[in-house]
Amino acid sequence: MVAAQQPDWPDLAAVAEVRAELSVVPGLVVPEECDRLRDQLAAAGRGEAFVLQGGDCAETFASVTPAQVRDKLRTILQMAIVLTYGASVPIVKIGRMAGQFAKPRSSDIEAATGLPSYRGDAVNDIAADAAARRPDPSRMLAAYHASATTLNLVRALTGGGLADLRQVHEWNKDFVARSPAGQRYERLAQDIDRALAFMRACGVDLDHEQSMHSVEFFASHEALLLDYEDALTRYDDERGAAYDLSGHLVWVGERSRAIDGAHVAFATGIANPIAVKLGPAATAAEAIALAERLDPDRIPGRLTFITRVGADSIRDVLPGLVEGVTAAGVSATWICDPMHGNTISSPSGYKTRRFDDVIEEVRGFFEVHRALGTTPGGVHVELTGEDVTECLGGAHDLDHADLVSRYETACDPRLNTGQSLELAFLVAEMLHG
Ligand code: PEP
Ligand code: MN
C-alpha cells in the first residue's frame, strides 16, 4: 500500500524508538470530546450549526509562544462571534492548531535551493541547509510536546476571559472603528450590541451566565505523518473503538486521499470525525468511494468533505460533486476551504492569495449549496493572529510590494487578523442571506 508524502527517515531504528515512546504517552484529547465534535459536525451538516476551522498552514515550534497562541485563538473567537450573529446557530470552533506540524509537498526537492523540501517541524527544520533538512524522528516527540503545550493554553484561555462574549465583542468594535472598511461592518456590530442589551433587559445575567464566559474549542490537523498518528492511536474499551488522540478531528489531504492508499486505510481504523479535502479534479465517484470506505455505517458527523477548488471553478465543479454524493445517500458535512485553490505566485516570488478570490470562493460555495437545497456547513481558513502581509487585498489593500514587509509563514500564505475578521463579517452577511 502506498503511503504518500512520508519522510525518507534515515534511521529506522530511531523511528521505532520514538514510536514506542509515543505509544505510551497520554493522549492529547479524550474520545468523549471527539464524539461530541462528531455530533456537532452532524448538526452543521443539517444546518443547525456552522463550522469555523482555522489556523496556520504549518504551525512551527517557534510559534508556540503564549502571545502567538493567544492572538490566533482570539482572532478565531472574534470571527466566531460575528459568524454566530450571521448564522443564528452555534459556531463549531476548530483550530488548525495543536498538531499541524507536518506538510505534504508538491516536490521532494525545493526548487529555489536544491535541498530536500521542508516537511513541517515534526519532520525537519526549515533552515536552508542540508543538515537541517534531514528528517529527524525525535521531532515527532517535540511535536507532541508542542501540541500539548498549545492545547493546554487553549483550554485555559477558552475557559477564562479570552472567551468572554462581551470582551470579544469589544475587540470587534475596536476593529470596526479602525478598519478602513469599518462602516460596512458597523451595523452588524451595532446589532450585536442591541442583542446583548436585549438579553440583559430580559433578565439574563450576563455576568453569571456560563455560556457567556467559556467556549468549547477543538483541535484539528492533517493526519499526514503516519508514524506519529498511528503511535498516538489508542483503543477505547468503553466505546469498543480506536481513536487517534493527537487531535479531535483529523483530515486526509488532497495529495494523500487515494482510495487504496495508507492514509485512507489509517482513517478507516479510527473513530474520530474525519475530513477529506477535495480539489478541483475530484469526482463524485471518488467522493462516494471515500464515503463508502470511511463511513460505511453512515454515522452523521463522521465524514466531512472540505472542498478547495478555486474561485474560478467553484460554480462549475461543486454542483456535480454535491449532487452525486447526495444522490448516493452519503451523509457528509460540507465545508469550504477557500485558500488552497487560490494560491498564486507574486511577481516578487512569494506564494500568495487574493482576499477577493478567497471571498469569491465562499460566495460560490453558498450559491451552489443554496441552489441545490443542500447545506453549506462551514469554512476552513489559513489565518494568524498577527499583522502579517502574506495575502493580497483586504481593507488595507495589500499589494505585491507589501508582501515583503511581514511575510512569515513556514508554508502557505495566511490571512492576517484584519483580513480574517473581514472575512468573518462578509461570511456573516452571506449567512444572513
Ligand atoms: C493544507 O491544508 O495546508 C493543505 C496542504 O491542503 P490540501 O491538502 O487541500 O492541498
Ligand atoms: Mn496550506
PDB file of N, CA, C and O in Angstrom, residues 99-164:
ATOM      1  N   GLY A  99      -1.135  20.613  16.555  1.00  0.00           N
ATOM      2  CA  GLY A  99      -0.859  19.365  15.838  1.00  0.00           C
ATOM      3  C   GLY A  99      -0.564  19.516  14.353  1.00  0.00           C
ATOM      4  O   GLY A  99      -0.216  18.539  13.688  1.00  0.00           O
ATOM      5  N   GLN A 100      -0.651  20.761  13.850  1.00  0.00           N
ATOM      6  CA  GLN A 100      -0.479  20.963  12.403  1.00  0.00           C
ATOM      7  C   GLN A 100       1.017  21.151  12.092  1.00  0.00           C
ATOM      8  O   GLN A 100       1.459  22.228  11.700  1.00  0.00           O
ATOM      9  N   PHE A 101       1.783  20.083  12.317  1.00  0.00           N
ATOM     10  CA  PHE A 101       3.243  20.177  12.216  1.00  0.00           C
ATOM     11  C   PHE A 101       3.846  19.352  11.079  1.00  0.00           C
ATOM     12  O   PHE A 101       5.061  19.184  11.024  1.00  0.00           O
ATOM     13  N   ALA A 102       3.014  18.789  10.213  1.00  0.00           N
ATOM     14  CA  ALA A 102       3.565  18.006   9.095  1.00  0.00           C
ATOM     15  C   ALA A 102       2.922  18.465   7.796  1.00  0.00           C
ATOM     16  O   ALA A 102       1.714  18.675   7.752  1.00  0.00           O
ATOM     17  N   LYS A 103       3.709  18.629   6.754  1.00  0.00           N
ATOM     18  CA  LYS A 103       3.219  19.196   5.496  1.00  0.00           C
ATOM     19  C   LYS A 103       3.487  18.292   4.297  1.00  0.00           C
ATOM     20  O   LYS A 103       4.590  17.792   4.137  1.00  0.00           O
ATOM     21  N   PRO A 104       2.466  18.135   3.437  1.00  0.00           N
ATOM     22  CA  PRO A 104       2.704  17.494   2.150  1.00  0.00           C
ATOM     23  C   PRO A 104       3.370  18.514   1.224  1.00  0.00           C
ATOM     24  O   PRO A 104       3.112  19.702   1.341  1.00  0.00           O
ATOM     25  N   ARG A 105       4.221  18.058   0.340  1.00  0.00           N
ATOM     26  CA  ARG A 105       4.883  18.997  -0.576  1.00  0.00           C
ATOM     27  C   ARG A 105       4.722  18.519  -2.014  1.00  0.00           C
ATOM     28  O   ARG A 105       4.679  17.315  -2.262  1.00  0.00           O
ATOM     29  N   SER A 106       4.679  19.475  -2.937  1.00  0.00           N
ATOM     30  CA  SER A 106       4.481  19.063  -4.328  1.00  0.00           C
ATOM     31  C   SER A 106       5.768  18.491  -4.923  1.00  0.00           C
ATOM     32  O   SER A 106       5.746  17.784  -5.917  1.00  0.00           O
ATOM     33  N   SER A 107       6.904  18.801  -4.297  1.00  0.00           N
ATOM     34  CA  SER A 107       8.157  18.242  -4.800  1.00  0.00           C
ATOM     35  C   SER A 107       9.054  17.841  -3.620  1.00  0.00           C
ATOM     36  O   SER A 107       9.072  18.507  -2.596  1.00  0.00           O
ATOM     37  N   ASP A 108       9.796  16.748  -3.809  1.00  0.00           N
ATOM     38  CA  ASP A 108      10.708  16.306  -2.744  1.00  0.00           C
ATOM     39  C   ASP A 108      11.878  17.266  -2.598  1.00  0.00           C
ATOM     40  O   ASP A 108      12.505  17.338  -1.542  1.00  0.00           O
ATOM     41  N   ILE A 109      12.177  17.944  -3.686  1.00  0.00           N
ATOM     42  CA  ILE A 109      13.314  18.866  -3.698  1.00  0.00           C
ATOM     43  C   ILE A 109      12.801  20.293  -3.871  1.00  0.00           C
ATOM     44  O   ILE A 109      11.953  20.568  -4.723  1.00  0.00           O
ATOM     45  N   GLU A 110      13.315  21.189  -3.067  1.00  0.00           N
ATOM     46  CA  GLU A 110      12.900  22.584  -3.130  1.00  0.00           C
ATOM     47  C   GLU A 110      13.604  23.251  -4.316  1.00  0.00           C
ATOM     48  O   GLU A 110      14.848  23.269  -4.359  1.00  0.00           O
ATOM     49  N   ALA A 111      12.794  23.821  -5.222  1.00  0.00           N
ATOM     50  CA  ALA A 111      13.382  24.358  -6.460  1.00  0.00           C
ATOM     51  C   ALA A 111      14.412  25.449  -6.172  1.00  0.00           C
ATOM     52  O   ALA A 111      15.500  25.468  -6.765  1.00  0.00           O
ATOM     53  N   ALA A 112      14.109  26.329  -5.240  1.00  0.00           N
ATOM     54  CA  ALA A 112      14.970  27.501  -5.025  1.00  0.00           C
ATOM     55  C   ALA A 112      16.344  27.135  -4.481  1.00  0.00           C
ATOM     56  O   ALA A 112      17.334  27.822  -4.752  1.00  0.00           O
ATOM     57  N   THR A 113      16.426  26.041  -3.701  1.00  0.00           N
ATOM     58  CA  THR A 113      17.695  25.729  -3.025  1.00  0.00           C
ATOM     59  C   THR A 113      18.322  24.413  -3.462  1.00  0.00           C
ATOM     60  O   THR A 113      19.498  24.165  -3.176  1.00  0.00           O
ATOM     61  N   GLY A 114      17.514  23.548  -4.083  1.00  0.00           N
ATOM     62  CA  GLY A 114      18.023  22.227  -4.427  1.00  0.00           C
ATOM     63  C   GLY A 114      18.123  21.303  -3.203  1.00  0.00           C
ATOM     64  O   GLY A 114      18.613  20.176  -3.296  1.00  0.00           O
ATOM     65  N   LEU A 115      17.633  21.780  -2.063  1.00  0.00           N
ATOM     66  CA  LEU A 115      17.663  20.971  -0.831  1.00  0.00           C
ATOM     67  C   LEU A 115      16.393  20.117  -0.739  1.00  0.00           C
ATOM     68  O   LEU A 115      15.395  20.425  -1.389  1.00  0.00           O
ATOM     69  N   PRO A 116      16.415  19.068   0.104  1.00  0.00           N
ATOM     70  CA  PRO A 116      15.164  18.355   0.361  1.00  0.00           C
ATOM     71  C   PRO A 116      14.125  19.351   0.908  1.00  0.00           C
ATOM     72  O   PRO A 116      14.480  20.253   1.666  1.00  0.00           O
ATOM     73  N   SER A 117      12.872  19.185   0.516  1.00  0.00           N
ATOM     74  CA  SER A 117      11.827  20.120   0.944  1.00  0.00           C
ATOM     75  C   SER A 117      11.619  20.079   2.458  1.00  0.00           C
ATOM     76  O   SER A 117      11.786  19.031   3.092  1.00  0.00           O
ATOM     77  N   TYR A 118      11.210  21.213   2.976  1.00  0.00           N
ATOM     78  CA  TYR A 118      10.759  21.300   4.369  1.00  0.00           C
ATOM     79  C   TYR A 118       9.425  20.567   4.462  1.00  0.00           C
ATOM     80  O   TYR A 118       8.519  20.822   3.669  1.00  0.00           O
ATOM     81  N   ARG A 119       9.274  19.650   5.423  1.00  0.00           N
ATOM     82  CA  ARG A 119       8.036  18.862   5.529  1.00  0.00           C
ATOM     83  C   ARG A 119       7.302  19.115   6.838  1.00  0.00           C
ATOM     84  O   ARG A 119       6.502  18.309   7.286  1.00  0.00           O
ATOM     85  N   GLY A 120       7.582  20.233   7.469  1.00  0.00           N
ATOM     86  CA  GLY A 120       6.933  20.545   8.734  1.00  0.00           C
ATOM     87  C   GLY A 120       7.877  20.289   9.887  1.00  0.00           C
ATOM     88  O   GLY A 120       8.774  19.439   9.799  1.00  0.00           O
ATOM     89  N   ASP A 121       7.667  21.022  10.980  1.00  0.00           N
ATOM     90  CA  ASP A 121       8.579  20.919  12.121  1.00  0.00           C
ATOM     91  C   ASP A 121       8.602  19.520  12.742  1.00  0.00           C
ATOM     92  O   ASP A 121       9.547  19.178  13.448  1.00  0.00           O
ATOM     93  N   ALA A 122       7.563  18.721  12.509  1.00  0.00           N
ATOM     94  CA  ALA A 122       7.567  17.355  13.050  1.00  0.00           C
ATOM     95  C   ALA A 122       8.548  16.455  12.305  1.00  0.00           C
ATOM     96  O   ALA A 122       8.822  15.336  12.741  1.00  0.00           O
ATOM     97  N   VAL A 123       9.064  16.951  11.173  1.00  0.00           N
ATOM     98  CA  VAL A 123       9.945  16.114  10.341  1.00  0.00           C
ATOM     99  C   VAL A 123      11.358  16.683  10.220  1.00  0.00           C
ATOM    100  O   VAL A 123      12.342  16.009  10.490  1.00  0.00           O
ATOM    101  N   ASN A 124      11.442  17.948   9.765  1.00  0.00           N
ATOM    102  CA  ASN A 124      12.772  18.547   9.585  1.00  0.00           C
ATOM    103  C   ASN A 124      12.715  20.036   9.856  1.00  0.00           C
ATOM    104  O   ASN A 124      11.671  20.572  10.260  1.00  0.00           O
ATOM    105  N   ASP A 125      13.825  20.715   9.665  1.00  0.00           N
ATOM    106  CA  ASP A 125      13.943  22.132  10.032  1.00  0.00           C
ATOM    107  C   ASP A 125      13.884  22.972   8.758  1.00  0.00           C
ATOM    108  O   ASP A 125      14.459  22.602   7.731  1.00  0.00           O
ATOM    109  N   ILE A 126      13.232  24.118   8.847  1.00  0.00           N
ATOM    110  CA  ILE A 126      13.028  24.948   7.662  1.00  0.00           C
ATOM    111  C   ILE A 126      14.324  25.633   7.202  1.00  0.00           C
ATOM    112  O   ILE A 126      14.438  26.042   6.046  1.00  0.00           O
ATOM    113  N   ALA A 127      15.319  25.719   8.082  1.00  0.00           N
ATOM    114  CA  ALA A 127      16.572  26.395   7.721  1.00  0.00           C
ATOM    115  C   ALA A 127      17.149  25.787   6.440  1.00  0.00           C
ATOM    116  O   ALA A 127      17.117  24.571   6.239  1.00  0.00           O
ATOM    117  N   ALA A 128      17.689  26.667   5.595  1.00  0.00           N
ATOM    118  CA  ALA A 128      18.133  26.205   4.273  1.00  0.00           C
ATOM    119  C   ALA A 128      19.544  25.634   4.317  1.00  0.00           C
ATOM    120  O   ALA A 128      20.471  26.169   3.724  1.00  0.00           O
ATOM    121  N   ASP A 129      19.708  24.531   5.038  1.00  0.00           N
ATOM    122  CA  ASP A 129      20.964  23.792   4.874  1.00  0.00           C
ATOM    123  C   ASP A 129      20.703  22.294   4.999  1.00  0.00           C
ATOM    124  O   ASP A 129      19.705  21.865   5.582  1.00  0.00           O
ATOM    125  N   ALA A 130      21.585  21.533   4.396  1.00  0.00           N
ATOM    126  CA  ALA A 130      21.325  20.106   4.214  1.00  0.00           C
ATOM    127  C   ALA A 130      21.106  19.380   5.540  1.00  0.00           C
ATOM    128  O   ALA A 130      20.223  18.520   5.651  1.00  0.00           O
ATOM    129  N   ALA A 131      21.881  19.722   6.579  1.00  0.00           N
ATOM    130  CA  ALA A 131      21.743  19.029   7.858  1.00  0.00           C
ATOM    131  C   ALA A 131      20.371  19.310   8.466  1.00  0.00           C
ATOM    132  O   ALA A 131      19.715  18.414   9.023  1.00  0.00           O
ATOM    133  N   ALA A 132      19.922  20.560   8.348  1.00  0.00           N
ATOM    134  CA  ALA A 132      18.630  20.952   8.932  1.00  0.00           C
ATOM    135  C   ALA A 132      17.473  20.230   8.245  1.00  0.00           C
ATOM    136  O   ALA A 132      16.470  19.893   8.872  1.00  0.00           O
ATOM    137  N   ARG A 133      17.637  19.951   6.970  1.00  0.00           N
ATOM    138  CA  ARG A 133      16.541  19.332   6.210  1.00  0.00           C
ATOM    139  C   ARG A 133      16.497  17.807   6.342  1.00  0.00           C
ATOM    140  O   ARG A 133      15.607  17.154   5.805  1.00  0.00           O
ATOM    141  N   ARG A 134      17.469  17.247   7.050  1.00  0.00           N
ATOM    142  CA  ARG A 134      17.478  15.802   7.229  1.00  0.00           C
ATOM    143  C   ARG A 134      16.332  15.408   8.170  1.00  0.00           C
ATOM    144  O   ARG A 134      16.222  15.959   9.273  1.00  0.00           O
ATOM    145  N   PRO A 135      15.445  14.492   7.766  1.00  0.00           N
ATOM    146  CA  PRO A 135      14.335  14.104   8.641  1.00  0.00           C
ATOM    147  C   PRO A 135      14.835  13.531   9.968  1.00  0.00           C
ATOM    148  O   PRO A 135      15.726  12.671   9.972  1.00  0.00           O
ATOM    149  N   ASP A 136      14.313  14.011  11.060  1.00  0.00           N
ATOM    150  CA  ASP A 136      14.773  13.635  12.394  1.00  0.00           C
ATOM    151  C   ASP A 136      13.563  13.166  13.212  1.00  0.00           C
ATOM    152  O   ASP A 136      12.728  13.976  13.603  1.00  0.00           O
ATOM    153  N   PRO A 137      13.477  11.854  13.481  1.00  0.00           N
ATOM    154  CA  PRO A 137      12.263  11.330  14.147  1.00  0.00           C
ATOM    155  C   PRO A 137      12.032  11.908  15.550  1.00  0.00           C
ATOM    156  O   PRO A 137      10.892  11.937  16.014  1.00  0.00           O
ATOM    157  N   SER A 138      13.100  12.384  16.206  1.00  0.00           N
ATOM    158  CA  SER A 138      12.882  12.927  17.551  1.00  0.00           C
ATOM    159  C   SER A 138      11.993  14.175  17.481  1.00  0.00           C
ATOM    160  O   SER A 138      11.408  14.604  18.470  1.00  0.00           O
ATOM    161  N   ARG A 139      11.871  14.736  16.290  1.00  0.00           N
ATOM    162  CA  ARG A 139      10.970  15.884  16.107  1.00  0.00           C
ATOM    163  C   ARG A 139       9.505  15.502  16.325  1.00  0.00           C
ATOM    164  O   ARG A 139       8.686  16.354  16.644  1.00  0.00           O
ATOM    165  N   MET A 140       9.185  14.237  16.151  1.00  0.00           N
ATOM    166  CA  MET A 140       7.796  13.819  16.414  1.00  0.00           C
ATOM    167  C   MET A 140       7.469  13.949  17.896  1.00  0.00           C
ATOM    168  O   MET A 140       6.355  14.308  18.277  1.00  0.00           O
ATOM    169  N   LEU A 141       8.459  13.676  18.747  1.00  0.00           N
ATOM    170  CA  LEU A 141       8.256  13.861  20.190  1.00  0.00           C
ATOM    171  C   LEU A 141       8.101  15.345  20.508  1.00  0.00           C
ATOM    172  O   LEU A 141       7.246  15.739  21.300  1.00  0.00           O
ATOM    173  N   ALA A 142       8.937  16.151  19.854  1.00  0.00           N
ATOM    174  CA  ALA A 142       8.832  17.594  20.063  1.00  0.00           C
ATOM    175  C   ALA A 142       7.466  18.105  19.602  1.00  0.00           C
ATOM    176  O   ALA A 142       6.879  18.997  20.232  1.00  0.00           O
ATOM    177  N   ALA A 143       6.937  17.528  18.513  1.00  0.00           N
ATOM    178  CA  ALA A 143       5.616  17.940  18.010  1.00  0.00           C
ATOM    179  C   ALA A 143       4.520  17.576  19.012  1.00  0.00           C
ATOM    180  O   ALA A 143       3.576  18.343  19.223  1.00  0.00           O
ATOM    181  N   TYR A 144       4.679  16.405  19.616  1.00  0.00           N
ATOM    182  CA  TYR A 144       3.709  16.005  20.655  1.00  0.00           C
ATOM    183  C   TYR A 144       3.727  17.016  21.806  1.00  0.00           C
ATOM    184  O   TYR A 144       2.682  17.493  22.259  1.00  0.00           O
ATOM    185  N   HIS A 145       4.922  17.377  22.258  1.00  0.00           N
ATOM    186  CA  HIS A 145       5.013  18.324  23.382  1.00  0.00           C
ATOM    187  C   HIS A 145       4.533  19.720  22.983  1.00  0.00           C
ATOM    188  O   HIS A 145       3.869  20.400  23.776  1.00  0.00           O
ATOM    189  N   ALA A 146       4.859  20.147  21.787  1.00  0.00           N
ATOM    190  CA  ALA A 146       4.394  21.465  21.331  1.00  0.00           C
ATOM    191  C   ALA A 146       2.869  21.478  21.229  1.00  0.00           C
ATOM    192  O   ALA A 146       2.214  22.471  21.579  1.00  0.00           O
ATOM    193  N   SER A 147       2.299  20.366  20.793  1.00  0.00           N
ATOM    194  CA  SER A 147       0.837  20.269  20.701  1.00  0.00           C
ATOM    195  C   SER A 147       0.207  20.302  22.089  1.00  0.00           C
ATOM    196  O   SER A 147      -0.808  20.969  22.308  1.00  0.00           O
ATOM    197  N   ALA A 148       0.837  19.569  23.016  1.00  0.00           N
ATOM    198  CA  ALA A 148       0.310  19.533  24.387  1.00  0.00           C
ATOM    199  C   ALA A 148       0.352  20.922  25.019  1.00  0.00           C
ATOM    200  O   ALA A 148      -0.603  21.361  25.670  1.00  0.00           O
ATOM    201  N   THR A 149       1.455  21.631  24.795  1.00  0.00           N
ATOM    202  CA  THR A 149       1.597  22.972  25.358  1.00  0.00           C
ATOM    203  C   THR A 149       0.545  23.910  24.761  1.00  0.00           C
ATOM    204  O   THR A 149      -0.087  24.697  25.472  1.00  0.00           O
ATOM    205  N   THR A 150       0.366  23.813  23.457  1.00  0.00           N
ATOM    206  CA  THR A 150      -0.618  24.667  22.778  1.00  0.00           C
ATOM    207  C   THR A 150      -2.023  24.389  23.288  1.00  0.00           C
ATOM    208  O   THR A 150      -2.774  25.295  23.644  1.00  0.00           O
ATOM    209  N   LEU A 151      -2.349  23.105  23.342  1.00  0.00           N
ATOM    210  CA  LEU A 151      -3.706  22.745  23.747  1.00  0.00           C
ATOM    211  C   LEU A 151      -3.953  23.112  25.208  1.00  0.00           C
ATOM    212  O   LEU A 151      -5.067  23.519  25.579  1.00  0.00           O
ATOM    213  N   ASN A 152      -2.915  23.022  26.020  1.00  0.00           N
ATOM    214  CA  ASN A 152      -3.054  23.424  27.423  1.00  0.00           C
ATOM    215  C   ASN A 152      -3.416  24.904  27.520  1.00  0.00           C
ATOM    216  O   ASN A 152      -4.319  25.298  28.258  1.00  0.00           O
ATOM    217  N   LEU A 153      -2.725  25.721  26.739  1.00  0.00           N
ATOM    218  CA  LEU A 153      -3.042  27.162  26.723  1.00  0.00           C
ATOM    219  C   LEU A 153      -4.450  27.404  26.190  1.00  0.00           C
ATOM    220  O   LEU A 153      -5.208  28.199  26.751  1.00  0.00           O
ATOM    221  N   VAL A 154      -4.775  26.713  25.115  1.00  0.00           N
ATOM    222  CA  VAL A 154      -6.100  26.881  24.508  1.00  0.00           C
ATOM    223  C   VAL A 154      -7.185  26.532  25.526  1.00  0.00           C
ATOM    224  O   VAL A 154      -8.158  27.266  25.699  1.00  0.00           O
ATOM    225  N   ARG A 155      -6.987  25.427  26.225  1.00  0.00           N
ATOM    226  CA  ARG A 155      -8.007  25.008  27.199  1.00  0.00           C
ATOM    227  C   ARG A 155      -8.113  26.029  28.329  1.00  0.00           C
ATOM    228  O   ARG A 155      -9.215  26.331  28.806  1.00  0.00           O
ATOM    229  N   ALA A 156      -6.973  26.564  28.763  1.00  0.00           N
ATOM    230  CA  ALA A 156      -7.003  27.556  29.848  1.00  0.00           C
ATOM    231  C   ALA A 156      -7.684  28.841  29.379  1.00  0.00           C
ATOM    232  O   ALA A 156      -8.539  29.407  30.066  1.00  0.00           O
ATOM    233  N   LEU A 157      -7.314  29.289  28.195  1.00  0.00           N
ATOM    234  CA  LEU A 157      -7.822  30.586  27.722  1.00  0.00           C
ATOM    235  C   LEU A 157      -9.305  30.527  27.356  1.00  0.00           C
ATOM    236  O   LEU A 157     -10.024  31.514  27.541  1.00  0.00           O
ATOM    237  N   THR A 158      -9.750  29.394  26.828  1.00  0.00           N
ATOM    238  CA  THR A 158     -11.163  29.320  26.424  1.00  0.00           C
ATOM    239  C   THR A 158     -12.080  29.102  27.623  1.00  0.00           C
ATOM    240  O   THR A 158     -13.291  29.233  27.501  1.00  0.00           O
ATOM    241  N   GLY A 159     -11.491  28.795  28.759  1.00  0.00           N
ATOM    242  CA  GLY A 159     -12.309  28.673  29.967  1.00  0.00           C
ATOM    243  C   GLY A 159     -12.333  29.977  30.743  1.00  0.00           C
ATOM    244  O   GLY A 159     -13.033  30.109  31.747  1.00  0.00           O
ATOM    245  N   GLY A 160     -11.561  30.954  30.285  1.00  0.00           N
ATOM    246  CA  GLY A 160     -11.441  32.207  31.046  1.00  0.00           C
ATOM    247  C   GLY A 160     -11.792  33.419  30.224  1.00  0.00           C
ATOM    248  O   GLY A 160     -12.582  33.351  29.289  1.00  0.00           O
ATOM    249  N   GLY A 161     -11.152  34.545  30.540  1.00  0.00           N
ATOM    250  CA  GLY A 161     -11.544  35.843  29.998  1.00  0.00           C
ATOM    251  C   GLY A 161     -11.523  35.967  28.493  1.00  0.00           C
ATOM    252  O   GLY A 161     -12.338  36.688  27.911  1.00  0.00           O
ATOM    253  N   LEU A 162     -10.607  35.238  27.855  1.00  0.00           N
ATOM    254  CA  LEU A 162     -10.476  35.402  26.404  1.00  0.00           C
ATOM    255  C   LEU A 162     -11.774  35.055  25.681  1.00  0.00           C
ATOM    256  O   LEU A 162     -12.039  35.534  24.596  1.00  0.00           O
ATOM    257  N   ALA A 163     -12.579  34.206  26.322  1.00  0.00           N
ATOM    258  CA  ALA A 163     -13.802  33.768  25.660  1.00  0.00           C
ATOM    259  C   ALA A 163     -15.008  34.593  26.084  1.00  0.00           C
ATOM    260  O   ALA A 163     -16.121  34.333  25.646  1.00  0.00           O
ATOM    261  N   ASP A 164     -14.818  35.588  26.952  1.00  0.00           N
ATOM    262  CA  ASP A 164     -15.951  36.378  27.417  1.00  0.00           C
ATOM    263  C   ASP A 164     -16.580  37.111  26.229  1.00  0.00           C
ATOM    264  O   ASP A 164     -15.936  37.916  25.556  1.00  0.00           O
TER     265      ASP A 164
END
